[in-house]
XYZ file of C-alpha atoms in Angstrom:
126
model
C 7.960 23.820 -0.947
C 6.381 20.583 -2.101
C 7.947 18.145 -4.330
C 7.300 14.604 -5.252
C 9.775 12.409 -7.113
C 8.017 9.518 -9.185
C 9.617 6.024 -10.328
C 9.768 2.735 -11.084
C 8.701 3.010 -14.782
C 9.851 1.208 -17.600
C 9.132 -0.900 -20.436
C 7.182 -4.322 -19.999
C 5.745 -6.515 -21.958
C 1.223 -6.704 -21.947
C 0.178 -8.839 -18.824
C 3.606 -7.854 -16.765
C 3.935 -5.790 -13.710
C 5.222 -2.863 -12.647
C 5.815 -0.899 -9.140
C 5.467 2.913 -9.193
C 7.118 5.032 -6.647
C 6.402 8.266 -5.330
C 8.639 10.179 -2.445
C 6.926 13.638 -1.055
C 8.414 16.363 0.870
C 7.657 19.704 2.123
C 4.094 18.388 3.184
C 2.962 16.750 6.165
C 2.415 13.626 4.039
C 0.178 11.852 6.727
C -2.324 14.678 6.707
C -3.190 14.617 3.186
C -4.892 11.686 0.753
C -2.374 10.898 -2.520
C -3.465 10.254 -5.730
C -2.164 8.641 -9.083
C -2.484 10.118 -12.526
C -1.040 9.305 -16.085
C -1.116 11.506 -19.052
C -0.634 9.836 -22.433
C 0.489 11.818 -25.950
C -2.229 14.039 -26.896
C -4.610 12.742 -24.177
C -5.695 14.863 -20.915
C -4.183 13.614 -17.674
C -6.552 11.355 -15.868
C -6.927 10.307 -12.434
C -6.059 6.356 -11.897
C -6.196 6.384 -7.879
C -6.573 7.248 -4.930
C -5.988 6.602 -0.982
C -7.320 8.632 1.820
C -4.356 9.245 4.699
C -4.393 6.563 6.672
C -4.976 4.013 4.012
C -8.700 3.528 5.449
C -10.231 4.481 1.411
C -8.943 3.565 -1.829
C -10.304 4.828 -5.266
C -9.733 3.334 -8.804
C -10.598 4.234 -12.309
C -12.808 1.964 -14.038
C -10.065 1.366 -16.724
C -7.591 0.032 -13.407
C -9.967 -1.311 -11.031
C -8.810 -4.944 -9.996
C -5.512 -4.491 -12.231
C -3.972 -1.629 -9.856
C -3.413 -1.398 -6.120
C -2.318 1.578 -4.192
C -0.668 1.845 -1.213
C 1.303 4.346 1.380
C 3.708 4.575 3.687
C 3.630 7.236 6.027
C 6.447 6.851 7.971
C 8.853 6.718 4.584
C 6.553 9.942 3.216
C 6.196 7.243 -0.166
C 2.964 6.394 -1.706
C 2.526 3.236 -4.220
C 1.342 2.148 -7.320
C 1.241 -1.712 -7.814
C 0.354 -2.440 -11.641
C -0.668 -6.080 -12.752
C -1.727 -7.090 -16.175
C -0.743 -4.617 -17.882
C -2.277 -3.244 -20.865
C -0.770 -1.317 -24.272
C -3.311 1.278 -23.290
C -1.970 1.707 -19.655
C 1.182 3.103 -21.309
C 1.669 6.761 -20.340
C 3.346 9.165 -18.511
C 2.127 8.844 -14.300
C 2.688 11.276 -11.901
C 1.329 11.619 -8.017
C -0.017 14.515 -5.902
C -1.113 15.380 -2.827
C -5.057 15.721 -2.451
C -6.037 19.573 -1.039
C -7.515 16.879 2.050
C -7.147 14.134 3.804
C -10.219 12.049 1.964
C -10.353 10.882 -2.037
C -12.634 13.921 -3.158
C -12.611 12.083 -6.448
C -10.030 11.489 -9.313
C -9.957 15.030 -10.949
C -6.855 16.905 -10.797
C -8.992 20.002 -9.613
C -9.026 17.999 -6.129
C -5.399 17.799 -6.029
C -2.281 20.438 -4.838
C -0.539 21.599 -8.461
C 2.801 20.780 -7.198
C 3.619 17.449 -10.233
C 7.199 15.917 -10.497
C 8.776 14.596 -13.650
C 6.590 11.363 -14.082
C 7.707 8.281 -14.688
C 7.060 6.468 -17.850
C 5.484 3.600 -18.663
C 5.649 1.420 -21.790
C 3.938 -1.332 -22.444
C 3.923 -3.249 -25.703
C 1.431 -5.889 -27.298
């Protein structure tokens, strides 16, 4: 059975920084790419990022690209979400998942194993 545990959320002030957090099981973690996605109140999730298995491909959403950075660790089964300059609109609920392959077959949560944890939430006021 898969399950992910997200967090490192909180509240933080615009132009602060956050670290996300995300600790899989049940999967052979190294085999698949892991993405990022947020869902704010009333809003569809969305897809923020991406990395292919070994780290070799990263994806961003426009709205993140140069703000976010994501990283894995195989060997800990954890994938990462480094957030910089923060934004009042980057506030939302994020959650990971494992990608149905090992490559970024784009941001859409079609692409991507329905097995979501909790979230963790992220505030950020102006």
């Amino acid at each position: 059975q898969v399950q992910v545990v997200e967090s490192g959320g909180g509240l933080v002030q615009a132009g602060g920084s956050l670290r996300l957090s995300c600790t899989a099981s049940g999967l052979t973690f190294s085999a698949y790419a892991m993405g990022w996605f947020r869902q704010a109140p009333g809003k569809e999730r969305e897809g923020v990022s991406c990395i292919t298995n070994w780290s070799r491909r990263r994806l961003y959403a426009d709205s993140v690209e140069g703000r976010f950075t994501i990283s894995r660790d195989n060997a800990k089964n954890t994938l990462y979400l480094q957030m910089n300059s923060l934004k009042p609109e980057d506030t939302a609920m994020y959650y990971c998942a494992a990608a149905r392959t090992p490559a970024c077959a784009g941001l859409d949560v079609s692409g991507y194993q329905p097995h979501w944890g909790q979230g963790t939430q992220v505030t950020v006021s102006s």
